[in-house]
mmCIF file of C-alpha atoms and ligand atoms in Angstrom:
data_model
loop_
_atom_site.group_PDB
_atom_site.id
_atom_site.type_symbol
_atom_site.label_atom_id
_atom_site.label_comp_id
_atom_site.label_asym_id
_atom_site.label_seq_id
_atom_site.Cartn_x
_atom_site.Cartn_y
_atom_site.Cartn_z
ATOM 1 C CA MET A 1 -94.743 249.879 121.681
ATOM 2 C CA LYS A 2 -95.529 246.117 122.225
ATOM 3 C CA ASN A 3 -93.930 246.370 125.836
ATOM 4 C CA LEU A 4 -95.809 249.861 126.367
ATOM 5 C CA PHE A 5 -99.323 248.297 124.521
ATOM 6 C CA PHE A 6 -99.095 245.424 127.128
ATOM 7 C CA TRP A 7 -98.315 247.128 130.131
ATOM 8 C CA LEU A 8 -100.928 249.154 129.438
ATOM 9 C CA LEU A 9 -103.270 246.310 129.095
ATOM 10 C CA ALA A 10 -102.369 244.535 132.306
ATOM 11 C CA LEU A 11 -103.664 247.983 134.087
ATOM 12 C CA SER A 12 -107.073 247.789 132.194
ATOM 13 C CA ALA A 13 -110.121 245.350 133.285
ATOM 14 C CA THR A 14 -111.031 245.547 129.335
ATOM 15 C CA SER A 15 -109.698 244.697 125.965
ATOM 16 C CA PRO A 16 -110.139 247.391 123.356
ATOM 17 C CA THR A 17 -112.833 247.524 121.077
ATOM 18 C CA LEU A 18 -112.732 248.904 117.562
ATOM 19 C CA ALA A 19 -114.533 251.934 118.753
ATOM 20 C CA ASP A 20 -111.847 252.239 121.467
ATOM 21 C CA ASP A 21 -108.893 251.933 118.839
ATOM 22 C CA PRO A 22 -109.142 249.647 116.045
ATOM 23 C CA ILE A 23 -105.337 248.570 115.810
ATOM 24 C CA GLU A 24 -104.589 248.184 119.302
ATOM 25 C CA CYS A 25 -108.426 245.769 119.196
ATOM 26 C CA GLY A 26 -106.517 243.703 116.235
ATOM 27 C CA ARG A 27 -103.474 243.995 118.388
ATOM 28 C CA TYR A 28 -105.519 241.992 121.081
ATOM 29 C CA ILE A 29 -107.199 239.583 118.731
ATOM 30 C CA VAL A 30 -104.078 238.817 116.591
ATOM 31 C CA GLU A 31 -101.493 238.373 119.891
ATOM 32 C CA VAL A 32 -103.467 237.705 122.476
ATOM 33 C CA ILE A 33 -106.668 235.394 122.128
ATOM 34 C CA GLY A 34 -106.882 234.810 118.553
ATOM 35 C CA ALA A 35 -102.762 232.957 118.866
ATOM 36 C CA CYS A 36 -102.669 233.492 115.103
ATOM 37 C CA GLY A 37 -98.623 233.155 115.884
ATOM 38 C CA ASN A 38 -99.141 229.772 117.507
ATOM 39 C CA CYS A 39 -99.278 228.958 113.346
ATOM 40 C CA HIS A 40 -98.100 231.615 111.545
ATOM 41 C CA THR A 41 -94.851 232.638 113.453
ATOM 42 C CA PRO A 42 -92.486 229.782 112.530
ATOM 43 C CA VAL A 43 -90.812 228.275 115.579
ATOM 44 C CA GLY A 44 -86.927 227.909 115.867
ATOM 45 C CA PRO A 45 -84.428 226.081 118.432
ATOM 46 C CA GLU A 46 -84.858 229.016 120.923
ATOM 47 C CA GLY A 47 -88.861 229.143 120.320
ATOM 48 C CA PRO A 48 -90.911 231.719 117.970
ATOM 49 C CA ASP A 49 -88.285 233.100 115.392
ATOM 50 C CA THR A 50 -89.151 237.225 116.231
ATOM 51 C CA SER A 51 -87.789 238.129 112.826
ATOM 52 C CA LYS A 52 -90.502 236.254 110.899
ATOM 53 C CA HIS A 53 -93.311 237.553 112.993
ATOM 54 C CA LEU A 54 -96.233 236.341 111.284
ATOM 55 C CA ALA A 55 -94.316 234.993 108.451
ATOM 56 C CA GLY A 56 -95.633 231.846 107.786
ATOM 57 C CA GLY A 57 -93.258 228.577 107.074
ATOM 58 C CA MET A 58 -94.054 225.998 109.673
ATOM 59 C CA THR A 59 -94.934 223.283 108.041
ATOM 60 C CA PHE A 60 -97.573 220.077 108.963
ATOM 61 C CA GLU A 61 -97.515 216.817 107.682
ATOM 62 C CA PHE A 62 -100.459 214.616 108.172
ATOM 63 C CA PRO A 63 -101.791 211.441 106.402
ATOM 64 C CA GLY A 64 -102.636 212.836 102.668
ATOM 65 C CA MET A 65 -101.569 216.325 103.686
ATOM 66 C CA ALA A 66 -98.268 218.776 103.573
ATOM 67 C CA ILE A 67 -98.973 221.914 104.667
ATOM 68 C CA THR A 68 -97.235 225.118 104.952
ATOM 69 C CA VAL A 69 -98.707 228.250 106.868
ATOM 70 C CA PRO A 70 -98.471 231.085 104.641
ATOM 71 C CA ASN A 71 -97.140 234.742 104.965
ATOM 72 C CA ILE A 72 -99.503 236.923 106.782
ATOM 73 C CA THR A 73 -97.241 239.763 106.916
ATOM 74 C CA PRO A 74 -97.935 243.313 104.701
ATOM 75 C CA ASP A 75 -94.950 242.243 102.066
ATOM 76 C CA LYS A 76 -96.675 243.031 98.747
ATOM 77 C CA GLU A 77 -94.658 240.046 96.635
ATOM 78 C CA THR A 78 -94.887 236.994 99.288
ATOM 79 C CA GLY A 79 -97.506 238.261 102.478
ATOM 80 C CA ILE A 80 -101.445 239.896 101.630
ATOM 81 C CA GLY A 81 -99.880 243.471 101.637
ATOM 82 C CA ALA A 82 -101.567 243.329 97.656
ATOM 83 C CA TRP A 83 -104.801 242.632 99.309
ATOM 84 C CA SER A 84 -107.911 244.827 99.508
ATOM 85 C CA ASP A 85 -109.131 244.924 103.229
ATOM 86 C CA ALA A 86 -112.433 242.882 101.983
ATOM 87 C CA GLU A 87 -110.328 240.105 100.544
ATOM 88 C CA ILE A 88 -108.061 239.516 103.505
ATOM 89 C CA ILE A 89 -111.225 239.371 105.970
ATOM 90 C CA ARG A 90 -113.089 237.184 103.126
ATOM 91 C CA ALA A 91 -109.609 234.906 103.264
ATOM 92 C CA PHE A 92 -109.314 234.466 107.115
ATOM 93 C CA ARG A 93 -113.331 234.534 107.956
ATOM 94 C CA GLU A 94 -114.453 232.637 104.774
ATOM 95 C CA GLY A 95 -111.621 230.622 103.634
ATOM 96 C CA VAL A 96 -110.946 232.171 100.111
ATOM 97 C CA ARG A 97 -108.224 233.708 98.431
ATOM 98 C CA PRO A 98 -108.087 236.257 96.145
ATOM 99 C CA ASP A 99 -107.744 234.221 93.468
ATOM 100 C CA GLY A 100 -110.803 232.011 94.379
ATOM 101 C CA ARG A 101 -108.454 228.818 95.839
ATOM 102 C CA VAL A 102 -110.230 228.104 99.261
ATOM 103 C CA LEU A 103 -107.900 227.492 102.282
ATOM 104 C CA GLY A 104 -107.406 224.099 103.614
ATOM 105 C CA PRO A 105 -107.080 222.698 106.915
ATOM 106 C CA LEU A 106 -105.442 223.878 109.507
ATOM 107 C CA MET A 107 -107.262 227.086 109.589
ATOM 108 C CA PRO A 108 -110.209 226.774 111.950
ATOM 109 C CA ILE A 109 -112.645 228.993 109.549
ATOM 110 C CA ALA A 110 -115.530 227.743 111.049
ATOM 111 C CA LEU A 111 -115.187 228.891 113.883
ATOM 112 C CA TYR A 112 -113.416 231.963 112.076
ATOM 113 C CA ARG A 113 -117.045 232.807 109.856
ATOM 114 C CA GLU A 114 -118.181 233.779 113.057
ATOM 115 C CA ILE A 115 -116.131 236.613 114.192
ATOM 116 C CA SER A 116 -117.678 240.120 113.900
ATOM 117 C CA ASP A 117 -117.371 242.622 111.189
ATOM 118 C CA GLY A 118 -115.964 244.930 113.947
ATOM 119 C CA ASP A 119 -113.463 242.377 115.058
ATOM 120 C CA ALA A 120 -112.477 241.197 111.567
ATOM 121 C CA ALA A 121 -111.861 245.345 110.335
ATOM 122 C CA ALA A 122 -109.989 245.437 113.778
ATOM 123 C CA ILE A 123 -107.526 242.254 112.325
ATOM 124 C CA VAL A 124 -106.964 243.869 109.201
ATOM 125 C CA ALA A 125 -106.090 247.342 110.935
ATOM 126 C CA TYR A 126 -103.687 245.352 113.216
ATOM 127 C CA LEU A 127 -102.521 243.003 109.864
ATOM 128 C CA ARG A 128 -101.553 246.406 108.111
ATOM 129 C CA THR A 129 -99.001 247.718 110.968
ATOM 130 C CA VAL A 130 -97.020 244.606 111.448
ATOM 131 C CA PRO A 131 -93.272 244.828 109.326
ATOM 132 C CA PRO A 132 -93.279 243.301 106.096
ATOM 133 C CA VAL A 133 -91.197 240.535 105.880
ATOM 134 C CA ASN A 134 -90.179 239.029 102.689
ATOM 135 C CA ASN A 135 -90.870 234.886 103.266
ATOM 136 C CA ALA A 136 -92.030 232.914 100.280
ATOM 137 C CA THR A 137 -93.640 230.157 101.486
ATOM 138 C CA GLU A 138 -94.675 226.787 99.804
ATOM 139 C CA VAL A 139 -98.131 225.909 98.359
ATOM 140 C CA SER A 140 -99.885 223.572 100.987
ATOM 141 C CA ARG A 141 -100.665 220.097 99.490
ATOM 142 C CA TYR A 142 -103.825 218.288 100.180
ATOM 143 C CA ASP A 143 -104.654 214.769 98.666
ATOM 144 C CA PHE A 144 -107.935 215.364 98.372
ATOM 145 C CA PRO A 145 -110.620 218.021 96.705
ATOM 146 C CA LEU A 146 -111.145 220.757 99.543
ATOM 147 C CA PRO A 147 -114.896 221.867 99.273
ATOM 148 C CA ASP A 148 -115.401 224.167 96.620
ATOM 149 C CA ASN A 149 -116.436 226.948 100.102
ATOM 150 C CA TRP A 150 -116.700 226.658 103.630
ATOM 151 C CA GLY A 151 -120.363 227.833 103.450
ATOM 152 C CA PRO A 152 -122.411 230.583 101.983
ATOM 153 C CA PRO A 153 -120.920 234.288 101.192
ATOM 154 C CA LEU A 154 -121.350 236.190 104.373
ATOM 155 C CA GLY A 155 -123.828 238.893 105.214
ATOM 156 C CA VAL A 156 -123.420 240.925 108.432
ATOM 157 C CA VAL A 157 -121.706 239.441 111.332
ATOM 158 C CA PRO A 158 -122.847 241.179 114.909
ATOM 159 C CA GLU A 159 -120.972 241.963 117.349
ATOM 160 C CA PRO A 160 -121.254 239.496 120.843
ATOM 161 C CA ASP A 161 -122.789 240.700 123.570
ATOM 162 C CA ARG A 162 -119.783 242.091 125.764
ATOM 163 C CA ASP A 163 -122.288 242.535 129.069
ATOM 164 C CA ASP A 164 -123.343 238.579 129.487
ATOM 165 C CA PRO A 165 -120.113 236.660 130.705
ATOM 166 C CA VAL A 166 -121.064 233.231 129.301
ATOM 167 C CA ALA A 167 -121.794 234.463 125.923
ATOM 168 C CA TYR A 168 -119.029 236.611 125.668
ATOM 169 C CA GLY A 169 -117.221 233.634 127.347
ATOM 170 C CA GLU A 170 -118.144 231.325 124.109
ATOM 171 C CA TYR A 171 -117.301 233.581 121.569
ATOM 172 C CA LEU A 172 -113.560 234.273 123.343
ATOM 173 C CA ALA A 173 -113.209 230.327 123.256
ATOM 174 C CA GLY A 174 -114.720 229.811 119.933
ATOM 175 C CA PRO A 175 -114.342 232.725 117.021
ATOM 176 C CA LEU A 176 -111.860 234.387 118.481
ATOM 177 C CA GLY A 177 -109.860 231.996 120.453
ATOM 178 C CA HIS A 178 -110.394 228.849 118.835
ATOM 179 C CA CYS A 179 -109.674 226.570 122.367
ATOM 180 C CA VAL A 180 -112.763 224.332 121.391
ATOM 181 C CA GLU A 181 -110.988 223.878 118.485
ATOM 182 C CA CYS A 182 -108.270 222.481 120.337
ATOM 183 C CA HIS A 183 -109.851 220.993 122.923
ATOM 184 C CA SER A 184 -112.522 219.104 121.124
ATOM 185 C CA PRO A 185 -111.750 214.870 119.672
ATOM 186 C CA PRO A 186 -112.233 214.456 116.200
ATOM 187 C CA GLY A 187 -115.842 213.258 115.171
ATOM 188 C CA GLU A 188 -116.394 210.746 111.831
ATOM 189 C CA ASN A 189 -115.167 212.969 109.179
ATOM 190 C CA GLY A 190 -111.992 213.632 111.566
ATOM 191 C CA LEU A 191 -112.763 217.396 111.979
ATOM 192 C CA PRO A 192 -113.040 218.534 115.830
ATOM 193 C CA ASP A 193 -116.709 217.272 116.874
ATOM 194 C CA HIS A 194 -118.325 220.565 118.374
ATOM 195 C CA HIS A 195 -121.801 219.082 117.868
ATOM 196 C CA ASN A 196 -121.482 215.997 120.078
ATOM 197 C CA GLN A 197 -118.071 216.671 121.899
ATOM 198 C CA LEU A 198 -117.354 220.229 122.199
ATOM 199 C CA ALA A 199 -114.528 220.761 124.884
ATOM 200 C CA ALA A 200 -114.161 217.519 126.035
ATOM 201 C CA GLY A 201 -111.067 217.053 124.881
ATOM 202 C CA GLY A 202 -108.915 214.161 123.133
ATOM 203 C CA LEU A 203 -107.310 215.983 119.974
ATOM 204 C CA THR A 204 -103.462 214.355 120.149
ATOM 205 C CA PHE A 205 -100.514 216.494 118.941
ATOM 206 C CA PRO A 206 -97.221 214.633 118.478
ATOM 207 C CA GLY A 207 -94.368 217.197 118.056
ATOM 208 C CA PRO A 208 -90.958 217.326 119.461
ATOM 209 C CA TRP A 209 -92.368 217.755 122.528
ATOM 210 C CA GLY A 210 -93.690 214.154 121.773
ATOM 211 C CA THR A 211 -97.350 213.756 121.942
ATOM 212 C CA SER A 212 -99.681 216.110 124.181
ATOM 213 C CA VAL A 213 -102.985 215.084 124.332
ATOM 214 C CA SER A 214 -106.000 218.532 124.957
ATOM 215 C CA PRO A 215 -107.390 218.049 128.301
ATOM 216 C CA ASN A 216 -111.552 217.858 128.807
ATOM 217 C CA LEU A 217 -112.573 221.398 129.202
ATOM 218 C CA THR A 218 -116.116 220.776 130.531
ATOM 219 C CA PRO A 219 -116.996 220.928 134.170
ATOM 220 C CA THR A 220 -116.547 217.211 134.117
ATOM 221 C CA GLY A 221 -112.738 217.803 133.294
ATOM 222 C CA LEU A 222 -112.394 221.174 135.223
ATOM 223 C CA ALA A 223 -113.934 219.461 138.434
ATOM 224 C CA GLN A 224 -110.905 219.500 141.207
ATOM 225 C CA ARG A 225 -110.020 222.781 139.499
ATOM 226 C CA SER A 226 -110.979 226.170 141.369
ATOM 227 C CA ASP A 227 -111.404 229.200 138.837
ATOM 228 C CA ASP A 228 -107.830 230.458 140.085
ATOM 229 C CA ASP A 229 -106.455 226.993 139.124
ATOM 230 C CA ILE A 230 -107.885 227.843 135.971
ATOM 231 C CA ARG A 231 -106.551 231.251 135.189
ATOM 232 C CA GLN A 232 -102.893 230.561 136.325
ATOM 233 C CA MET A 233 -102.877 227.583 133.494
ATOM 234 C CA ILE A 234 -104.486 229.122 130.997
ATOM 235 C CA THR A 235 -102.067 232.211 131.368
ATOM 236 C CA THR A 236 -98.845 230.246 132.908
ATOM 237 C CA GLY A 237 -98.748 226.879 130.928
ATOM 238 C CA THR A 238 -98.087 225.808 134.546
ATOM 239 C CA ARG A 239 -100.838 223.189 136.285
ATOM 240 C CA PRO A 240 -101.290 223.614 140.106
ATOM 241 C CA ASP A 241 -98.975 220.635 140.780
ATOM 242 C CA GLY A 242 -96.477 222.401 139.441
ATOM 243 C CA SER A 243 -96.183 220.403 136.220
ATOM 244 C CA PRO A 244 -95.822 222.550 132.855
ATOM 245 C CA MET A 245 -98.098 222.217 129.820
ATOM 246 C CA LEU A 246 -96.666 220.988 126.578
ATOM 247 C CA PRO A 247 -96.837 223.168 123.064
ATOM 248 C CA PRO A 248 -99.226 224.013 120.825
ATOM 249 C CA MET A 249 -101.275 225.365 124.292
ATOM 250 C CA PRO A 250 -100.633 229.184 123.449
ATOM 251 C CA PHE A 251 -100.514 230.131 126.974
ATOM 252 C CA TYR A 252 -97.766 232.677 126.251
ATOM 253 C CA ALA A 253 -99.671 234.636 123.995
ATOM 254 C CA TYR A 254 -103.182 234.079 127.168
ATOM 255 C CA ALA A 255 -100.510 235.407 129.375
ATOM 256 C CA ASN A 256 -101.771 238.861 128.246
ATOM 257 C CA LEU A 257 -105.636 238.089 128.477
ATOM 258 C CA VAL A 258 -107.687 241.116 130.502
ATOM 259 C CA PRO A 259 -109.470 239.507 133.904
ATOM 260 C CA GLU A 260 -112.521 240.463 132.488
ATOM 261 C CA ASP A 261 -111.846 237.892 129.310
ATOM 262 C CA LEU A 262 -110.439 235.302 131.647
ATOM 263 C CA ASP A 263 -113.528 235.082 133.485
ATOM 264 C CA ALA A 264 -115.673 235.397 130.524
ATOM 265 C CA ILE A 265 -114.171 232.032 129.085
ATOM 266 C CA ILE A 266 -114.132 230.470 132.490
ATOM 267 C CA ALA A 267 -117.777 231.228 132.717
ATOM 268 C CA TYR A 268 -118.649 229.377 129.541
ATOM 269 C CA LEU A 269 -116.369 226.481 130.358
ATOM 270 C CA ARG A 270 -118.099 226.001 133.779
ATOM 271 C CA SER A 271 -121.705 226.386 131.911
ATOM 272 C CA LEU A 272 -120.922 223.847 129.014
ATOM 273 C CA PRO A 273 -122.508 220.365 129.124
ATOM 274 C CA PRO A 274 -120.423 217.775 131.507
ATOM 275 C CA LYS A 275 -118.951 215.803 128.830
HETATM 276 C C1 HEC B 301 -104.239 226.351 113.756
HETATM 277 C C2 HEC B 301 -103.531 227.103 112.757
HETATM 278 C C3 HEC B 301 -103.773 228.287 112.457
HETATM 279 C C4 HEC B 301 -104.028 229.392 113.039
HETATM 280 C C5 HEC B 301 -103.865 229.780 114.335
HETATM 281 C C6 HEC B 301 -104.443 230.286 112.080
HETATM 282 N N1 HEC B 301 -103.919 230.141 110.935
HETATM 283 FE FE1 HEC B 301 -104.279 231.356 109.180
HETATM 284 N N2 HEC B 301 -103.580 230.082 108.171
HETATM 285 C C7 HEC B 301 -103.359 228.287 108.538
HETATM 286 C C8 HEC B 301 -103.044 227.700 107.110
HETATM 287 C C9 HEC B 301 -102.597 226.312 107.375
HETATM 288 C C10 HEC B 301 -103.318 228.470 106.448
HETATM 289 C C11 HEC B 301 -102.988 228.276 104.576
HETATM 290 C C12 HEC B 301 -104.174 226.667 104.227
HETATM 291 C C13 HEC B 301 -103.820 226.713 103.096
HETATM 292 O O1 HEC B 301 -102.767 225.970 103.040
HETATM 293 O O2 HEC B 301 -104.698 226.479 102.085
HETATM 294 C C14 HEC B 301 -103.642 229.624 107.008
HETATM 295 C C15 HEC B 301 -103.931 230.807 105.937
HETATM 296 C C16 HEC B 301 -104.337 231.888 106.471
HETATM 297 C C17 HEC B 301 -104.622 233.093 105.507
HETATM 298 C C18 HEC B 301 -104.761 233.599 103.571
HETATM 299 C C19 HEC B 301 -102.973 233.386 103.492
HETATM 300 C C20 HEC B 301 -102.635 233.177 102.527
HETATM 301 O O3 HEC B 301 -101.862 233.616 101.425
HETATM 302 O O4 HEC B 301 -103.352 232.296 101.910
HETATM 303 C C21 HEC B 301 -104.723 234.411 106.419
HETATM 304 C C22 HEC B 301 -105.241 235.605 105.858
HETATM 305 C C23 HEC B 301 -105.022 233.840 107.764
HETATM 306 N N3 HEC B 301 -104.332 232.647 107.526
HETATM 307 C C24 HEC B 301 -105.021 234.485 108.774
HETATM 308 C C25 HEC B 301 -105.291 233.847 110.313
HETATM 309 C C26 HEC B 301 -105.381 235.085 111.189
HETATM 310 C C27 HEC B 301 -105.660 236.657 111.442
HETATM 311 C C28 HEC B 301 -105.663 234.264 112.137
HETATM 312 C C29 HEC B 301 -105.928 234.697 113.620
HETATM 313 C C30 HEC B 301 -106.828 235.215 113.896
HETATM 314 C C31 HEC B 301 -104.891 232.810 111.681
HETATM 315 N N4 HEC B 301 -104.609 232.832 109.885
HETATM 316 C C32 HEC B 301 -105.058 231.623 112.691
HETATM 317 C C33 HEC B 301 -103.237 228.139 109.848
HETATM 318 C C34 HEC B 301 -103.915 229.115 111.125
HETATM 319 C C1 HEC B 302 -103.362 225.254 119.375
HETATM 320 C C2 HEC B 302 -104.020 224.128 120.100
HETATM 321 C C3 HEC B 302 -104.537 224.349 121.588
HETATM 322 C C4 HEC B 302 -105.269 225.984 121.575
HETATM 323 C C5 HEC B 302 -105.443 226.867 121.151
HETATM 324 C C6 HEC B 302 -106.439 225.705 123.009
HETATM 325 N N1 HEC B 302 -105.145 224.758 124.099
HETATM 326 FE FE1 HEC B 302 -105.962 224.566 125.910
HETATM 327 N N2 HEC B 302 -104.406 222.633 125.678
HETATM 328 C C7 HEC B 302 -103.834 222.230 124.530
HETATM 329 C C8 HEC B 302 -103.073 221.340 125.227
HETATM 330 C C9 HEC B 302 -102.804 220.170 123.804
HETATM 331 C C10 HEC B 302 -103.114 220.736 126.035
HETATM 332 C C11 HEC B 302 -102.137 220.015 127.408
HETATM 333 C C12 HEC B 302 -101.023 220.158 127.366
HETATM 334 C C13 HEC B 302 -100.096 219.061 128.014
HETATM 335 O O1 HEC B 302 -100.638 217.759 127.997
HETATM 336 O O2 HEC B 302 -99.102 219.660 128.171
HETATM 337 C C14 HEC B 302 -103.920 221.860 126.740
HETATM 338 C C15 HEC B 302 -104.268 222.639 127.909
HETATM 339 C C16 HEC B 302 -104.676 222.905 128.510
HETATM 340 C C17 HEC B 302 -105.664 223.509 130.248
HETATM 341 C C18 HEC B 302 -104.561 222.627 131.036
HETATM 342 C C19 HEC B 302 -106.024 221.659 131.477
HETATM 343 C C20 HEC B 302 -105.670 220.539 132.470
HETATM 344 O O3 HEC B 302 -106.337 220.131 133.386
HETATM 345 O O4 HEC B 302 -104.334 219.980 132.832
HETATM 346 C C21 HEC B 302 -106.410 224.350 130.268
HETATM 347 C C22 HEC B 302 -107.097 224.853 131.535
HETATM 348 C C23 HEC B 302 -106.775 224.649 128.936
HETATM 349 N N3 HEC B 302 -105.940 224.457 127.796
HETATM 350 C C24 HEC B 302 -107.480 225.683 128.238
HETATM 351 C C25 HEC B 302 -107.472 226.544 127.052
HETATM 352 C C26 HEC B 302 -108.280 227.424 127.049
HETATM 353 C C27 HEC B 302 -109.178 228.401 127.490
HETATM 354 C C28 HEC B 302 -107.818 227.926 125.702
HETATM 355 C C29 HEC B 302 -108.819 229.211 124.448
HETATM 356 C C30 HEC B 302 -108.275 230.362 124.950
HETATM 357 C C31 HEC B 302 -107.207 226.664 125.157
HETATM 358 N N4 HEC B 302 -106.965 226.141 125.996
HETATM 359 C C32 HEC B 302 -106.723 226.867 123.589
HETATM 360 C C33 HEC B 302 -103.897 222.781 123.446
HETATM 361 C C34 HEC B 302 -104.876 223.977 123.049
#
């Protein structure tokens, strides 16, 4: 089923919308552009543990934080299967769980607040179809007070304009794909500085692979790269000189981006103020 979906996707230039098919639209967001599994699926020595797809358990240690990513499969006991659609949407878009507890980092909530109502509904439709996995995860520890909320309660979040490549690319690289979360350097508060240094690169990711640093994706950083080079890097994880890209760049998910979305992302990156 999954292979058939990606095969059909390869033949179509455009990604599914909620109106076309809620589950396929949600699958494309969660598994391709959103790469939710990059955090929510635990990684073993052989790569992502497919028997625990989206079942959480990965841990991240930073000064003052011991973060464990939760289970977002529909398991009623250890996942989100007992939550209503509205509760799930509120959790990933506003960062508030049904019991009122606010989510901490690393969820890119500031960006996810702008996921459209249609795309949010599609994400839930798809998450309900994922095999439930019983996998209890630790509660994250944050040694500092989390904010009371990540912003006022959301009203209607409109659909993006899919006919304007730069605007749609901004939506893909921001709210849906969080490229700018990893590719913007930290500001004074330690969070990615989208305001002054959007996509300017320089966030560091220590891990078993050593330390990777996100490159500058503004026109300064991509000046020497053709559109084909950028397409290849995003979807294969290999640079034009043949060198492989390190984690956590989720190119394995972006391998299934439809051509129109890749073009929109590139159009948007080329439109950014050079940094
Ligand atoms: C960069 C890592 C990262 C990415 C990408 C990510 N998440 Fe999360 N997510 C987390 C972490 C960490 C938490 C828990 C934070 C905490 O413990 O307070 C979380 C919590 C959640 C929760 C609340 C579950 C619970 O039991 O508390 C939901 C729902 C969720 N994520 C859905 C998603 C969806 C849907 C996507 C993709 C569109 C996604 N996440 C992408 C890291 C991530
Ligand atoms: C979870 C963090 C993360 C996310 C999300 C992410 N990237 Fe990356 N990206 C990286 C890191 C880290 C590197 C550098 C890897 C290395 O040094 O080998 C990288 C490398 C790249 C490169 C190679 C640039 C060069 O000149 O070498 C491109 C292009 C790129 N990312 C584009 C994107 C786009 C477009 C998106 C969103 C669709 C995205 N990235 C999302 C972390 C991320």
